[in-house]
GROMACS .gro file of C-alpha atoms in nm:
model
  445
    1MET     CA    1   0.000   0.000   0.000
    2VAL     CA    2   0.135   0.341  -0.103
    3ASN     CA    3   0.189   0.586   0.176
    4ASP     CA    4   0.005   0.910   0.166
    5VAL     CA    5   0.197   1.184  -0.013
    6SER     CA    6   0.182   1.380   0.304
    7ASP     CA    7   0.438   1.133   0.446
    8TRP     CA    8   0.694   1.205   0.175
    9PRO     CA    9   0.997   1.428   0.248
   10ASN     CA   10   0.944   1.787   0.154
   11VAL     CA   11   1.220   1.825  -0.111
   12SER     CA   12   1.202   2.104  -0.362
   13ILE     CA   13   1.357   2.106  -0.709
   14GLU     CA   14   1.593   2.380  -0.592
   15ASP     CA   15   1.717   2.160  -0.303
   16THR     CA   16   1.784   1.872  -0.539
   17GLU     CA   17   1.984   2.090  -0.776
   18GLU     CA   18   2.186   2.230  -0.486
   19GLN     CA   19   2.268   1.880  -0.362
   20ARG     CA   20   2.376   1.773  -0.710
   21ALA     CA   21   2.600   2.078  -0.741
   22GLN     CA   22   2.752   2.008  -0.401
   23ALA     CA   23   2.813   1.643  -0.493
   24LYS     CA   24   2.975   1.749  -0.821
   25LYS     CA   25   3.197   1.997  -0.638
   26ILE     CA   26   3.315   1.725  -0.398
   27SER     CA   27   3.374   1.486  -0.687
   28ASP     CA   28   3.576   1.748  -0.876
   29GLU     CA   29   3.785   1.819  -0.566
   30ILE     CA   30   3.862   1.448  -0.530
   31ASP     CA   31   3.958   1.427  -0.898
   32ASP     CA   32   4.183   1.732  -0.861
   33ALA     CA   33   4.352   1.582  -0.556
   34ILE     CA   34   4.413   1.257  -0.744
   35GLN     CA   35   4.558   1.449  -1.037
   36ARG     CA   36   4.783   1.654  -0.810
   37GLU     CA   37   4.907   1.340  -0.637
   38ARG     CA   38   4.973   1.176  -0.975
   39ARG     CA   39   5.165   1.481  -1.099
   40ALA     CA   40   5.363   1.499  -0.776
   41LYS     CA   41   5.467   1.137  -0.817
   42GLU     CA   42   5.566   1.199  -1.178
   43GLU     CA   43   5.761   1.513  -1.090
   44LYS     CA   44   5.929   1.369  -0.781
   45ARG     CA   45   6.293   1.314  -0.845
   46PRO     CA   46   6.437   0.973  -0.776
   47PRO     CA   47   6.641   0.948  -0.454
   48ARG     CA   48   7.011   1.018  -0.474
   49LYS     CA   49   7.206   0.707  -0.379
   50VAL     CA   50   7.553   0.728  -0.229
   51LEU     CA   51   7.786   0.446  -0.127
   52LEU     CA   52   8.012   0.507   0.173
   53LEU     CA   53   8.330   0.300   0.151
   54GLY     CA   54   8.653   0.275   0.344
   55PRO     CA   55   8.828   0.071   0.613
   56SER     CA   56   8.686   0.032   0.962
   57GLN     CA   57   8.713   0.344   1.181
   58SER     CA   58   8.779   0.573   0.885
   59GLY     CA   59   8.486   0.797   0.980
   60LYS     CA   60   8.207   0.687   0.745
   61SER     CA   61   7.933   0.693   1.009
   62THR     CA   62   8.051   1.029   1.143
   63LEU     CA   63   8.038   1.174   0.791
   64LEU     CA   64   7.683   1.046   0.757
   65LYS     CA   65   7.583   1.206   1.088
   66ASN     CA   66   7.734   1.535   0.970
   67PHE     CA   67   7.530   1.521   0.649
   68HIS     CA   68   7.217   1.447   0.853
   69LEU     CA   69   7.285   1.739   1.090
   70LEU     CA   70   7.354   1.984   0.806
   71PHE     CA   71   7.066   1.903   0.572
   72ALA     CA   72   6.799   1.752   0.804
   73PRO     CA   73   6.859   1.908   1.149
   74LYS     CA   74   6.510   1.845   1.289
   75SER     CA   75   6.530   1.476   1.209
   76PHE     CA   76   6.885   1.463   1.348
   77HIS     CA   77   6.795   1.616   1.683
   78ALA     CA   78   6.483   1.398   1.707
   79GLU     CA   79   6.716   1.099   1.749
   80ALA     CA   80   6.891   1.246   2.056
   81GLU     CA   81   6.707   1.010   2.291
   82ALA     CA   82   6.839   0.706   2.106
   83TRP     CA   83   7.191   0.846   2.095
   84ARG     CA   84   7.183   0.908   2.469
   85ALA     CA   85   7.163   0.534   2.528
   86VAL     CA   86   7.454   0.476   2.287
   87ILE     CA   87   7.665   0.743   2.459
   88HIS     CA   88   7.588   0.603   2.803
   89LEU     CA   89   7.694   0.261   2.679
   90ASN     CA   90   8.018   0.415   2.544
   91LEU     CA   91   8.088   0.569   2.885
   92ALA     CA   92   7.998   0.262   3.093
   93GLN     CA   93   8.207   0.033   2.876
   94SER     CA   94   8.502   0.273   2.890
   95VAL     CA   95   8.500   0.270   3.270
   96ASN     CA   96   8.459  -0.109   3.288
   97PHE     CA   97   8.741  -0.157   3.041
   98ILE     CA   98   8.974   0.067   3.242
   99LEU     CA   99   8.897  -0.121   3.563
  100ASP     CA  100   8.956  -0.454   3.389
  101ASN     CA  101   9.294  -0.336   3.262
  102LEU     CA  102   9.397  -0.222   3.609
  103SER     CA  103   9.318  -0.566   3.754
  104THR     CA  104   9.662  -0.718   3.713
  105PRO     CA  105   9.859  -0.913   3.976
  106ASN     CA  106  10.136  -0.657   4.007
  107THR     CA  107   9.899  -0.367   4.069
  108ILE     CA  108   9.688  -0.519   4.349
  109SER     CA  109   9.816  -0.499   4.703
  110PRO     CA  110   9.781  -0.790   4.955
  111GLY     CA  111   9.487  -0.610   5.112
  112ASN     CA  112   9.303  -0.626   4.782
  113LYS     CA  113   9.332  -0.250   4.740
  114LEU     CA  114   9.476  -0.110   4.423
  115PHE     CA  115   9.755   0.141   4.476
  116LEU     CA  116   9.928   0.235   4.155
  117ARG     CA  117  10.188   0.440   4.336
  118GLN     CA  118  10.251   0.568   4.687
  119ASP     CA  119  10.100   0.913   4.627
  120ALA     CA  120   9.795   0.788   4.436
  121GLY     CA  121   9.489   0.998   4.501
  122PRO     CA  122   9.168   0.793   4.527
  123ASP     CA  123   9.161   0.433   4.645
  124VAL     CA  124   9.095   0.259   4.313
  125GLY     CA  125   9.003  -0.060   4.495
  126GLN     CA  126   8.713   0.119   4.660
  127LEU     CA  127   8.624   0.291   4.333
  128ARG     CA  128   8.605  -0.049   4.168
  129ILE     CA  129   8.347  -0.161   4.425
  130ARG     CA  130   8.141   0.158   4.397
  131LEU     CA  131   8.154   0.148   4.017
  132SER     CA  132   8.057  -0.220   3.995
  133PRO     CA  133   7.691  -0.131   3.909
  134LEU     CA  134   7.821  -0.010   3.572
  135ARG     CA  135   7.862  -0.378   3.476
  136GLN     CA  136   7.485  -0.412   3.486
  137VAL     CA  137   7.444  -0.080   3.305
  138GLU     CA  138   7.655  -0.215   3.018
  139ILE     CA  139   7.450  -0.536   3.000
  140SER     CA  140   7.116  -0.352   3.022
  141LEU     CA  141   7.201  -0.097   2.755
  142ASN     CA  142   7.325  -0.372   2.526
  143GLN     CA  143   6.987  -0.539   2.558
  144CYS     CA  144   6.796  -0.213   2.506
  145LEU     CA  145   6.998  -0.134   2.194
  146THR     CA  146   6.965  -0.477   2.034
  147VAL     CA  147   6.595  -0.556   2.069
  148GLU     CA  148   6.310  -0.492   1.830
  149HIS     CA  149   6.133  -0.239   2.049
  150GLU     CA  150   5.794  -0.262   1.886
  151ALA     CA  151   5.782  -0.638   1.909
  152THR     CA  152   5.882  -0.900   2.162
  153PRO     CA  153   6.232  -0.821   2.294
  154ARG     CA  154   6.492  -1.068   2.170
  155ARG     CA  155   6.827  -1.174   2.310
  156PRO     CA  156   7.111  -0.940   2.203
  157ILE     CA  157   7.328  -1.096   1.935
  158SER     CA  158   7.655  -0.970   2.079
  159LEU     CA  159   7.812  -0.707   2.295
  160TYR     CA  160   7.890  -0.359   2.170
  161ASN     CA  161   8.219  -0.298   1.998
  162ASN     CA  162   8.509  -0.243   2.240
  163ILE     CA  163   8.572   0.128   2.208
  164LEU     CA  164   8.909   0.092   2.372
  165ARG     CA  165   9.185  -0.080   2.179
  166THR     CA  166   9.452  -0.293   2.338
  167GLU     CA  167   9.652  -0.591   2.224
  168GLY     CA  168   9.452  -0.912   2.226
  169THR     CA  169   9.115  -0.746   2.282
  170SER     CA  170   8.829  -0.924   2.109
  171LYS     CA  171   8.588  -0.723   1.901
  172SER     CA  172   8.209  -0.737   1.904
  173SER     CA  173   7.930  -0.510   1.789
  174ILE     CA  174   7.562  -0.427   1.784
  175ARG     CA  175   7.384  -0.573   1.486
  176GLY     CA  176   7.040  -0.515   1.347
  177GLY     CA  177   7.071  -0.206   1.129
  178SER     CA  178   6.916   0.106   1.279
  179ALA     CA  179   6.646  -0.066   1.487
  180TRP     CA  180   6.804   0.092   1.796
  181LYS     CA  181   6.670   0.429   1.676
  182ALA     CA  182   6.328   0.317   1.798
  183LEU     CA  183   6.451   0.442   2.136
  184ALA     CA  184   6.388   0.792   2.003
  185LYS     CA  185   6.014   0.714   1.987
  186SER     CA  186   5.946   0.686   2.358
  187GLN     CA  187   5.571   0.662   2.304
  188THR     CA  188   5.612   0.327   2.128
  189LEU     CA  189   5.859   0.172   2.371
  190HIS     CA  190   5.766  -0.121   2.588
  191SER     CA  191   5.727  -0.015   2.952
  192SER     CA  192   6.005  -0.253   3.057
  193ILE     CA  193   6.248  -0.081   2.817
  194LYS     CA  194   6.152   0.262   2.950
  195SER     CA  195   6.200   0.143   3.305
  196GLU     CA  196   6.541  -0.008   3.225
  197LEU     CA  197   6.663   0.310   3.059
  198GLN     CA  198   6.551   0.516   3.359
  199LYS     CA  199   6.735   0.278   3.590
  200THR     CA  200   7.060   0.299   3.393
  201ARG     CA  201   7.043   0.680   3.400
  202SER     CA  202   6.995   0.675   3.777
  203ILE     CA  203   7.295   0.445   3.825
  204LEU     CA  204   7.518   0.658   3.603
  205ASP     CA  205   7.411   0.972   3.788
  206ALA     CA  206   7.495   0.808   4.123
  207CYS     CA  207   7.836   0.698   3.991
  208ARG     CA  208   7.946   1.012   3.812
  209ASP     CA  209   8.161   1.153   4.095
  210ASP     CA  210   8.347   0.822   4.116
  211ILE     CA  211   8.388   0.808   3.737
  212VAL     CA  212   8.544   1.155   3.747
  213SER     CA  213   8.772   1.051   4.036
  214LEU     CA  214   8.891   0.742   3.851
  215TRP     CA  215   8.963   0.920   3.524
  216SER     CA  216   9.124   1.226   3.682
  217ASP     CA  217   9.377   1.021   3.882
  218PRO     CA  218   9.720   1.057   3.713
  219ALA     CA  219   9.823   0.718   3.852
  220VAL     CA  220   9.545   0.546   3.662
  221ARG     CA  221   9.650   0.703   3.334
  222GLU     CA  222  10.013   0.623   3.404
  223GLN     CA  223   9.931   0.256   3.459
  224LEU     CA  224   9.726   0.237   3.139
  225LYS     CA  225  10.016   0.395   2.950
  226LYS     CA  226  10.261   0.141   3.094
  227GLN     CA  227  10.033  -0.141   2.981
  228GLY     CA  228  10.016   0.002   2.630
  229THR     CA  229   9.641   0.049   2.647
  230THR     CA  230   9.530   0.310   2.394
  231LEU     CA  231   9.199   0.488   2.431
  232GLU     CA  232   9.012   0.601   2.124
  233ASP     CA  233   8.943   0.973   2.101
  234SER     CA  234   8.568   0.923   2.150
  235SER     CA  235   8.632   0.735   2.476
  236VAL     CA  236   8.858   1.011   2.604
  237PHE     CA  237   8.599   1.273   2.509
  238PHE     CA  238   8.316   1.110   2.707
  239LEU     CA  239   8.542   1.038   3.004
  240ASP     CA  240   8.656   1.401   3.005
  241ASN     CA  241   8.288   1.503   3.004
  242ALA     CA  242   8.167   1.230   3.239
  243PHE     CA  243   8.015   1.465   3.499
  244ARG     CA  244   7.790   1.620   3.232
  245VAL     CA  245   7.720   1.302   3.033
  246ALA     CA  246   7.630   1.088   3.337
  247ALA     CA  247   7.384   1.344   3.479
  248ARG     CA  248   7.025   1.222   3.509
  249ASP     CA  249   6.890   1.509   3.296
  250TYR     CA  250   7.162   1.479   3.028
  251ILE     CA  251   7.059   1.558   2.671
  252PRO     CA  252   7.320   1.488   2.399
  253THR     CA  253   7.457   1.780   2.203
  254ALA     CA  254   7.531   1.758   1.832
  255ASP     CA  255   7.901   1.727   1.917
  256ASP     CA  256   7.826   1.437   2.153
  257ILE     CA  257   7.629   1.254   1.885
  258LEU     CA  258   7.904   1.300   1.628
  259ARG     CA  259   8.152   1.137   1.867
  260ALA     CA  260   7.927   0.847   1.971
  261ARG     CA  261   8.056   0.507   1.859
  262LEU     CA  262   7.821   0.258   1.699
  263GLU     CA  263   8.007   0.025   1.467
  264THR     CA  264   7.851  -0.073   1.137
  265ILE     CA  265   7.799  -0.446   1.085
  266GLY     CA  266   7.710  -0.560   0.735
  267VAL     CA  267   7.524  -0.304   0.521
  268GLU     CA  268   7.305  -0.030   0.668
  269GLU     CA  269   7.072   0.182   0.457
  270HIS     CA  270   7.012   0.537   0.580
  271ARG     CA  271   6.740   0.754   0.427
  272ILE     CA  272   6.760   1.129   0.480
  273VAL     CA  273   6.486   1.363   0.358
  274MET     CA  274   6.628   1.710   0.303
  275GLU     CA  275   6.486   1.985   0.526
  276THR     CA  276   6.705   2.279   0.427
  277ALA     CA  277   6.832   2.295   0.069
  278ASP     CA  278   6.614   2.104  -0.181
  279ALA     CA  279   6.354   2.030   0.087
  280GLY     CA  280   6.171   1.704   0.031
  281GLU     CA  281   6.447   1.539  -0.170
  282GLU     CA  282   6.554   1.200  -0.045
  283TRP     CA  283   6.913   1.083  -0.019
  284ILE     CA  284   6.996   0.720   0.047
  285PHE     CA  285   7.333   0.630   0.194
  286TYR     CA  286   7.465   0.275   0.206
  287ASP     CA  287   7.704   0.256   0.501
  288ILE     CA  288   7.902  -0.066   0.458
  289GLU     CA  289   8.117  -0.243   0.712
  290GLY     CA  290   8.485  -0.185   0.648
  291SER     CA  291   8.636  -0.495   0.806
  292ARG     CA  292   8.853  -0.707   0.577
  293GLY     CA  293   8.605  -0.993   0.560
  294GLN     CA  294   8.317  -0.767   0.451
  295ARG     CA  295   8.459  -0.565   0.168
  296VAL     CA  296   8.442  -0.587  -0.208
  297ALA     CA  297   8.228  -0.902  -0.208
  298SER     CA  298   7.953  -0.725  -0.010
  299TRP     CA  299   8.001  -0.392  -0.188
  300VAL     CA  300   7.961  -0.511  -0.548
  301PRO     CA  301   7.578  -0.549  -0.540
  302TYR     CA  302   7.553  -0.172  -0.474
  303PHE     CA  303   7.798  -0.059  -0.743
  304ASP     CA  304   7.545  -0.070  -1.025
  305ASP     CA  305   7.278   0.139  -0.854
  306VAL     CA  306   7.456   0.434  -0.693
  307HIS     CA  307   7.511   0.787  -0.817
  308ALA     CA  308   7.836   0.846  -0.632
  309ILE     CA  309   8.094   0.683  -0.406
  310ILE     CA  310   8.256   0.851  -0.108
  311PHE     CA  311   8.572   0.676   0.005
  312LEU     CA  312   8.720   0.770   0.344
  313VAL     CA  313   9.074   0.714   0.468
  314SER     CA  314   9.192   0.781   0.823
  315MET     CA  315   9.528   0.955   0.793
  316ALA     CA  316   9.584   0.911   1.168
  317ASP     CA  317   9.608   0.531   1.149
  318PHE     CA  318   9.953   0.518   0.990
  319ASP     CA  319  10.113   0.387   1.312
  320GLN     CA  320   9.855   0.113   1.377
  321SER     CA  321   9.807  -0.243   1.255
  322LEU     CA  322   9.492  -0.435   1.180
  323PRO     CA  323   9.332  -0.606   1.484
  324ASP     CA  324   9.294  -0.935   1.298
  325ASP     CA  325   9.638  -0.920   1.134
  326PRO     CA  326   9.910  -0.735   1.332
  327GLN     CA  327  10.150  -0.774   1.040
  328VAL     CA  328   9.942  -0.543   0.819
  329ASN     CA  329   9.972  -0.167   0.867
  330ARG     CA  330   9.645   0.027   0.847
  331PHE     CA  331   9.793   0.277   0.603
  332ALA     CA  332   9.899  -0.001   0.364
  333ASP     CA  333   9.560  -0.170   0.404
  334SER     CA  334   9.374   0.153   0.317
  335PHE     CA  335   9.589   0.206   0.008
  336THR     CA  336   9.537  -0.151  -0.114
  337LEU     CA  337   9.162  -0.118  -0.067
  338TRP     CA  338   9.159   0.214  -0.255
  339LYS     CA  339   9.333   0.058  -0.555
  340THR     CA  340   9.079  -0.227  -0.553
  341VAL     CA  341   8.792   0.021  -0.570
  342CYS     CA  342   8.956   0.231  -0.842
  343GLU     CA  343   9.014  -0.062  -1.076
  344ASN     CA  344   8.662  -0.204  -1.050
  345LYS     CA  345   8.499  -0.182  -1.395
  346LEU     CA  346   8.146  -0.173  -1.254
  347ILE     CA  347   8.206   0.177  -1.122
  348ALA     CA  348   8.433   0.304  -1.398
  349GLN     CA  349   8.191   0.591  -1.471
  350THR     CA  350   8.067   0.652  -1.116
  351PRO     CA  351   8.191   0.977  -0.957
  352VAL     CA  352   8.430   0.908  -0.670
  353MET     CA  353   8.510   1.141  -0.382
  354LEU     CA  354   8.815   1.072  -0.166
  355LEU     CA  355   8.810   1.221   0.185
  356LEU     CA  356   9.141   1.208   0.370
  357ASN     CA  357   8.993   1.214   0.719
  358LYS     CA  358   9.105   1.268   1.081
  359ALA     CA  359   9.348   1.548   1.003
  360ASP     CA  360   9.314   1.665   1.365
  361LEU     CA  361   9.432   1.333   1.508
  362LEU     CA  362   9.715   1.317   1.255
  363GLN     CA  363   9.827   1.661   1.372
  364GLU     CA  364   9.822   1.546   1.736
  365LYS     CA  365  10.039   1.244   1.662
  366LEU     CA  366  10.292   1.437   1.456
  367SER     CA  367  10.311   1.710   1.721
  368ALA     CA  368  10.368   1.441   1.987
  369GLY     CA  369  10.685   1.333   1.805
  370ILE     CA  370  10.556   1.026   1.620
  371PHE     CA  371  10.741   1.013   1.289
  372PHE     CA  372  10.540   0.926   0.980
  373ALA     CA  373  10.853   0.802   0.799
  374GLN     CA  374  10.911   0.544   1.071
  375PHE     CA  375  10.600   0.359   0.951
  376VAL     CA  376  10.592   0.467   0.585
  377LYS     CA  377  10.950   0.438   0.461
  378GLU     CA  378  10.873   0.586   0.121
  379PHE     CA  379  10.802   0.922   0.287
  380GLY     CA  380  11.176   0.963   0.329
  381ASP     CA  381  11.320   1.271   0.496
  382GLN     CA  382  11.032   1.509   0.424
  383PRO     CA  383  10.917   1.738   0.709
  384ASN     CA  384  10.715   1.558   0.974
  385ASP     CA  385  10.425   1.804   0.968
  386LEU     CA  386  10.058   1.801   0.871
  387LYS     CA  387  10.106   1.984   0.542
  388SER     CA  388  10.377   1.747   0.413
  389VAL     CA  389  10.210   1.425   0.530
  390SER     CA  390   9.863   1.517   0.400
  391LYS     CA  391  10.019   1.619   0.067
  392TYR     CA  392  10.191   1.277   0.052
  393PHE     CA  393   9.855   1.104   0.109
  394LYS     CA  394   9.687   1.313  -0.159
  395THR     CA  395   9.959   1.263  -0.419
  396LEU     CA  396   9.984   0.888  -0.359
  397PHE     CA  397   9.611   0.820  -0.369
  398MET     CA  398   9.548   1.043  -0.670
  399ALA     CA  399   9.825   0.870  -0.865
  400ALA     CA  400   9.678   0.528  -0.781
  401HIS     CA  401   9.338   0.647  -0.903
  402ASP     CA  402   9.477   0.764  -1.235
  403ILE     CA  403   9.676   0.445  -1.288
  404HIS     CA  404   9.412   0.189  -1.188
  405SER     CA  405   9.088   0.347  -1.311
  406PRO     CA  406   8.958   0.173  -1.627
  407LYS     CA  407   8.841   0.508  -1.769
  408GLU     CA  408   8.943   0.868  -1.719
  409ARG     CA  409   8.724   1.049  -1.467
  410ARG     CA  410   8.745   1.348  -1.236
  411LEU     CA  411   8.843   1.278  -0.877
  412PHE     CA  412   8.729   1.503  -0.594
  413VAL     CA  413   8.980   1.501  -0.303
  414GLN     CA  414   8.951   1.682   0.029
  415THR     CA  415   9.133   1.674   0.363
  416THR     CA  416   8.880   1.659   0.645
  417CYS     CA  417   8.812   1.636   1.016
  418ALA     CA  418   8.474   1.468   1.051
  419ILE     CA  419   8.403   1.603   1.402
  420ASP     CA  420   8.460   1.966   1.295
  421THR     CA  421   8.104   2.057   1.199
  422GLN     CA  422   8.183   2.398   1.050
  423ALA     CA  423   8.461   2.272   0.826
  424MET     CA  424   8.261   1.963   0.732
  425SER     CA  425   7.959   2.174   0.634
  426LEU     CA  426   8.165   2.339   0.361
  427VAL     CA  427   8.301   2.004   0.242
  428LEU     CA  428   7.958   1.838   0.240
  429ARG     CA  429   7.798   2.121   0.045
  430GLU     CA  430   8.071   2.084  -0.215
  431VAL     CA  431   8.030   1.705  -0.215
  432LYS     CA  432   7.654   1.746  -0.267
  433GLU     CA  433   7.708   1.981  -0.561
  434VAL     CA  434   7.966   1.749  -0.721
  435ILE     CA  435   7.717   1.460  -0.700
  436LEU     CA  436   7.429   1.662  -0.847
  437VAL     CA  437   7.643   1.794  -1.134
  438ALA     CA  438   7.763   1.442  -1.212
  439MET     CA  439   7.404   1.317  -1.211
  440LEU     CA  440   7.296   1.592  -1.450
  441LYS     CA  441   7.579   1.508  -1.689
  442GLY     CA  442   7.481   1.144  -1.677
  443ASN     CA  443   7.109   1.219  -1.715
  444MET     CA  444   7.045   1.050  -1.383
  445ILE     CA  445   6.813   1.322  -1.248
   0.00000   0.00000   0.00000
């Protein structure tokens, strides 16, 4: 039965037309949005891909952090929370390593107190007891940095890389790419991880006076020197700043983050979306482990798909040997690796940038009376200063490039100090321009 017309909605012809017009307007807006999205995808430039190569500890990761700080500062500083855990691990492991190296039979008195000399300041035996909680801090931070934070925590694969170098020391590292950066997203962290991080900060804060006392004691440093234990510059930096770094309310500075040590294992892909120049552009960096067993074989798959290669050499390593082969000098190893990269036909047309890094540490060693010619005989009787040694590096590596490259190509060479942000900003801007010009010439943009 048909309802009475009086029950029908009171809709006029004008209302119907208005509704149709409104619906058409919405439909047109949706179509426009789809078209804009399609055009944006078509106009979006492909990401720039850069391969970071070089031996271990040449400064590849520090270079990457500098690039991140310079061109995507908001994103860089957003990761400060994650870097705090890494820095605290660096500090805790430094202290534990020092205490382990002081635990030798001829430095411990019958009363189980460590006196390195008669006029030693603090009682290191007592400091060892009071600093013992840092053992648990090291274990806890290892676990926090090696779990998948948004899933079920897993057992850490291995301990963090020893950031202090001494003869016979084994080497281990954090694996798992950049999963540790999930620590920067505190809102997604499991409550147990949050609680553990808070606990480690409390312990470090309670121990910071004792850490300062240990590190400031001349007798401790004298004993380490006698044992031939060499501290990396990043370790010394955090120990020198222990009172600030171990504070409960500590927030890492850009300089702190640049000096933090997190060794690359395998291949790590880093994506950086530009925030300053060329905002919105994406750069992809492949940071590849530089140990001898993970070199050309693991690098080759990336040779065919990158726009540029940045090769780093540490000029300060000329007086050191490889951890896994004491007979091989690090300088000779870097040079051999450089020749291998130059002669590879897969990258014969790929722009290559050579950064002769750690000029500051080289200067320190030369000023301390360490003679470059003692380890590199071919240097001869040239002046033992930064200018002469860096020129030798540049001349030698440029000649090897010209000799071993399958095709003629321009080589960009620069002497750098990766922890000097102002100097590196100029270098990185030039590196960026060199890469973009090379891509334009090769129609890769």
